Amino acid sequence: AQSVSQHNHHVILSEAASLELGCNYSYGGTVNLFWYVQYPGQHLQLLLKYFSGDPLVKGIKGFEAEFIKSKFSFNLRKPSVQWSDTAEYFCAVNADPSNTGKLIFGQGTTLQVKP
Amino acid sequence: DTAVSQTPKYLVTQMGNDKSIKCEQNLGHDTMYWYKQDSKKFLKIMFSYNNKELIINETVPNRFSPKSPDKAHLNLHINSLELGDSAVYFCASSPQRGLSGNTIYFGEGSWLTVV
């Protein structure tokens, strides 16, 4: 069965620190990869996505992610976090061979940025 | 204009009641979904419809019944509510089913509390 694993469950950083959140998936075929962010009490917003092409993708708010096919990874990075980045971050994979479009989500990482 | 809208946003109800959550998307998408986020913030797909046809029906109690009157609407009806149904329910939509650069857009969520 396909699965998505986010290694960090809870990350605490100070403002201006660099961020890297790990995401690994288990599926050998074609994948679409996503990072979503959920601010406290709000809905899921798309941060960035990878479909094909350049494995380094840039998203909103200074976030970027790198797809490394050989490692089945899609780690999220930001060079300098802000207090407003405090949120829950979800990695998700669309890899359904039945072509239904369903997303498999990781467990989520809670990011707390201290001012 | 909200792209994927759900109502109600908050719902508190007693065990045993029947309730519905409505969802509408104005993006012209063919595919709609219901995801459930539990108290540990884990997101899991429940149902998906493509052009009013049910294409995903995960292991969900049959007390949950989705209905899609047209491709812009996907409602979720829950019978005989139980305490364990307390969660956030997210509606979502995508241009089409499957991969091929398919991005899924989420609604703002419906917070259901069963007491």
JSON list of C-alpha atoms in Angstrom, two decimals, chain A residues 30-32 34 36 38 41-46 49 51 88 90 94-96 98-108 110, chain B residues 9-10 31 33 35 37 40-45 48 55-56 58 90 97-109 111:
[
{"chain": "A", "resi": 30, "resn": "THR", "atom": "CA", "xyz": [4.65, 8.23, -11.55]},
{"chain": "A", "resi": 31, "resn": "VAL", "atom": "CA", "xyz": [3.75, 10.56, -8.71]},
{"chain": "A", "resi": 32, "resn": "ASN", "atom": "CA", "xyz": [2.43, 14.04, -8.17]},
{"chain": "A", "resi": 34, "resn": "PHE", "atom": "CA", "xyz": [2.36, 18.34, -2.82]},
{"chain": "A", "resi": 36, "resn": "TYR", "atom": "CA", "xyz": [-0.03, 21.86, 2.02]},
{"chain": "A", "resi": 38, "resn": "GLN", "atom": "CA", "xyz": [-2.81, 24.55, 7.57]},
{"chain": "A", "resi": 41, "resn": "GLY", "atom": "CA", "xyz": [-8.15, 26.99, 12.66]},
{"chain": "A", "resi": 42, "resn": "GLN", "atom": "CA", "xyz": [-7.97, 27.31, 8.91]},
{"chain": "A", "resi": 43, "resn": "HIS", "atom": "CA", "xyz": [-8.23, 25.14, 5.84]},
{"chain": "A", "resi": 44, "resn": "LEU", "atom": "CA", "xyz": [-5.50, 23.50, 3.83]},
{"chain": "A", "resi": 45, "resn": "GLN", "atom": "CA", "xyz": [-3.66, 25.77, 1.45]},
{"chain": "A", "resi": 46, "resn": "LEU", "atom": "CA", "xyz": [-1.37, 24.60, -1.33]},
{"chain": "A", "resi": 49, "resn": "LYS", "atom": "CA", "xyz": [3.55, 21.03, -6.07]},
{"chain": "A", "resi": 51, "resn": "PHE", "atom": "CA", "xyz": [4.35, 17.17, -11.41]},
{"chain": "A", "resi": 88, "resn": "GLU", "atom": "CA", "xyz": [0.78, 22.39, 10.43]},
{"chain": "A", "resi": 90, "resn": "PHE", "atom": "CA", "xyz": [1.34, 18.18, 5.28]},
{"chain": "A", "resi": 94, "resn": "ASN", "atom": "CA", "xyz": [-1.10, 11.45, -5.71]},
{"chain": "A", "resi": 95, "resn": "ALA", "atom": "CA", "xyz": [0.02, 8.10, -7.01]},
{"chain": "A", "resi": 96, "resn": "ASP", "atom": "CA", "xyz": [-3.14, 6.12, -7.43]},
{"chain": "A", "resi": 98, "resn": "SER", "atom": "CA", "xyz": [-6.60, 3.38, -10.31]},
{"chain": "A", "resi": 99, "resn": "ASN", "atom": "CA", "xyz": [-6.48, 6.96, -11.55]},
{"chain": "A", "resi": 100, "resn": "THR", "atom": "CA", "xyz": [-8.92, 8.27, -8.99]},
{"chain": "A", "resi": 101, "resn": "GLY", "atom": "CA", "xyz": [-6.85, 11.28, -8.01]},
{"chain": "A", "resi": 102, "resn": "LYS", "atom": "CA", "xyz": [-6.91, 10.59, -4.30]},
{"chain": "A", "resi": 103, "resn": "LEU", "atom": "CA", "xyz": [-4.19, 12.07, -2.12]},
{"chain": "A", "resi": 104, "resn": "ILE", "atom": "CA", "xyz": [-2.33, 10.11, 0.51]},
{"chain": "A", "resi": 105, "resn": "PHE", "atom": "CA", "xyz": [-1.24, 12.42, 3.31]},
{"chain": "A", "resi": 106, "resn": "GLY", "atom": "CA", "xyz": [1.63, 12.22, 5.74]},
{"chain": "A", "resi": 107, "resn": "GLN", "atom": "CA", "xyz": [0.99, 12.53, 9.45]},
{"chain": "A", "resi": 108, "resn": "GLY", "atom": "CA", "xyz": [1.75, 16.23, 9.42]},
{"chain": "A", "resi": 110, "resn": "THR", "atom": "CA", "xyz": [3.64, 20.98, 13.58]},
{"chain": "B", "resi": 9, "resn": "LYS", "atom": "CA", "xyz": [-18.45, 25.67, 9.25]},
{"chain": "B", "resi": 10, "resn": "TYR", "atom": "CA", "xyz": [-19.24, 24.62, 12.81]},
{"chain": "B", "resi": 31, "resn": "THR", "atom": "CA", "xyz": [-13.98, 15.72, -9.46]},
{"chain": "B", "resi": 33, "resn": "TYR", "atom": "CA", "xyz": [-13.81, 14.69, -2.59]},
{"chain": "B", "resi": 35, "resn": "TYR", "atom": "CA", "xyz": [-11.61, 14.08, 3.49]},
{"chain": "B", "resi": 37, "resn": "GLN", "atom": "CA", "xyz": [-9.22, 15.08, 9.64]},
{"chain": "B", "resi": 40, "resn": "LYS", "atom": "CA", "xyz": [-4.56, 13.96, 15.69]},
{"chain": "B", "resi": 41, "resn": "LYS", "atom": "CA", "xyz": [-4.82, 16.01, 12.48]},
{"chain": "B", "resi": 42, "resn": "PHE", "atom": "CA", "xyz": [-4.45, 12.93, 10.29]},
{"chain": "B", "resi": 43, "resn": "LEU", "atom": "CA", "xyz": [-6.17, 13.40, 6.92]},
{"chain": "B", "resi": 44, "resn": "LYS", "atom": "CA", "xyz": [-7.79, 10.54, 5.11]},
{"chain": "B", "resi": 45, "resn": "ILE", "atom": "CA", "xyz": [-9.98, 10.38, 2.06]},
{"chain": "B", "resi": 48, "resn": "SER", "atom": "CA", "xyz": [-14.72, 10.95, -4.37]},
{"chain": "B", "resi": 55, "resn": "ILE", "atom": "CA", "xyz": [-15.13, 6.61, -7.84]},
{"chain": "B", "resi": 56, "resn": "ILE", "atom": "CA", "xyz": [-13.70, 6.33, -4.33]},
{"chain": "B", "resi": 58, "resn": "GLU", "atom": "CA", "xyz": [-12.97, 4.08, 1.35]},
{"chain": "B", "resi": 90, "resn": "PHE", "atom": "CA", "xyz": [-12.90, 18.87, 4.28]},
{"chain": "B", "resi": 97, "resn": "ARG", "atom": "CA", "xyz": [-9.46, 12.52, -11.72]},
{"chain": "B", "resi": 98, "resn": "GLY", "atom": "CA", "xyz": [-6.05, 10.92, -11.78]},
{"chain": "B", "resi": 99, "resn": "LEU", "atom": "CA", "xyz": [-2.59, 12.34, -12.28]},
{"chain": "B", "resi": 100, "resn": "SER", "atom": "CA", "xyz": [-1.71, 14.51, -15.28]},
{"chain": "B", "resi": 101, "resn": "GLY", "atom": "CA", "xyz": [-0.96, 17.61, -13.30]},
{"chain": "B", "resi": 102, "resn": "ASN", "atom": "CA", "xyz": [-4.02, 17.40, -11.15]},
{"chain": "B", "resi": 103, "resn": "THR", "atom": "CA", "xyz": [-4.14, 19.85, -8.23]},
{"chain": "B", "resi": 104, "resn": "ILE", "atom": "CA", "xyz": [-6.68, 19.39, -5.45]},
{"chain": "B", "resi": 105, "resn": "TYR", "atom": "CA", "xyz": [-8.21, 22.47, -3.84]},
{"chain": "B", "resi": 106, "resn": "PHE", "atom": "CA", "xyz": [-9.68, 22.28, -0.36]},
{"chain": "B", "resi": 107, "resn": "GLY", "atom": "CA", "xyz": [-12.61, 24.00, 1.26]},
{"chain": "B", "resi": 108, "resn": "GLU", "atom": "CA", "xyz": [-12.39, 25.68, 4.65]},
{"chain": "B", "resi": 109, "resn": "GLY", "atom": "CA", "xyz": [-13.55, 22.63, 6.58]},
{"chain": "B", "resi": 111, "resn": "TRP", "atom": "CA", "xyz": [-15.87, 21.29, 12.38]}
]
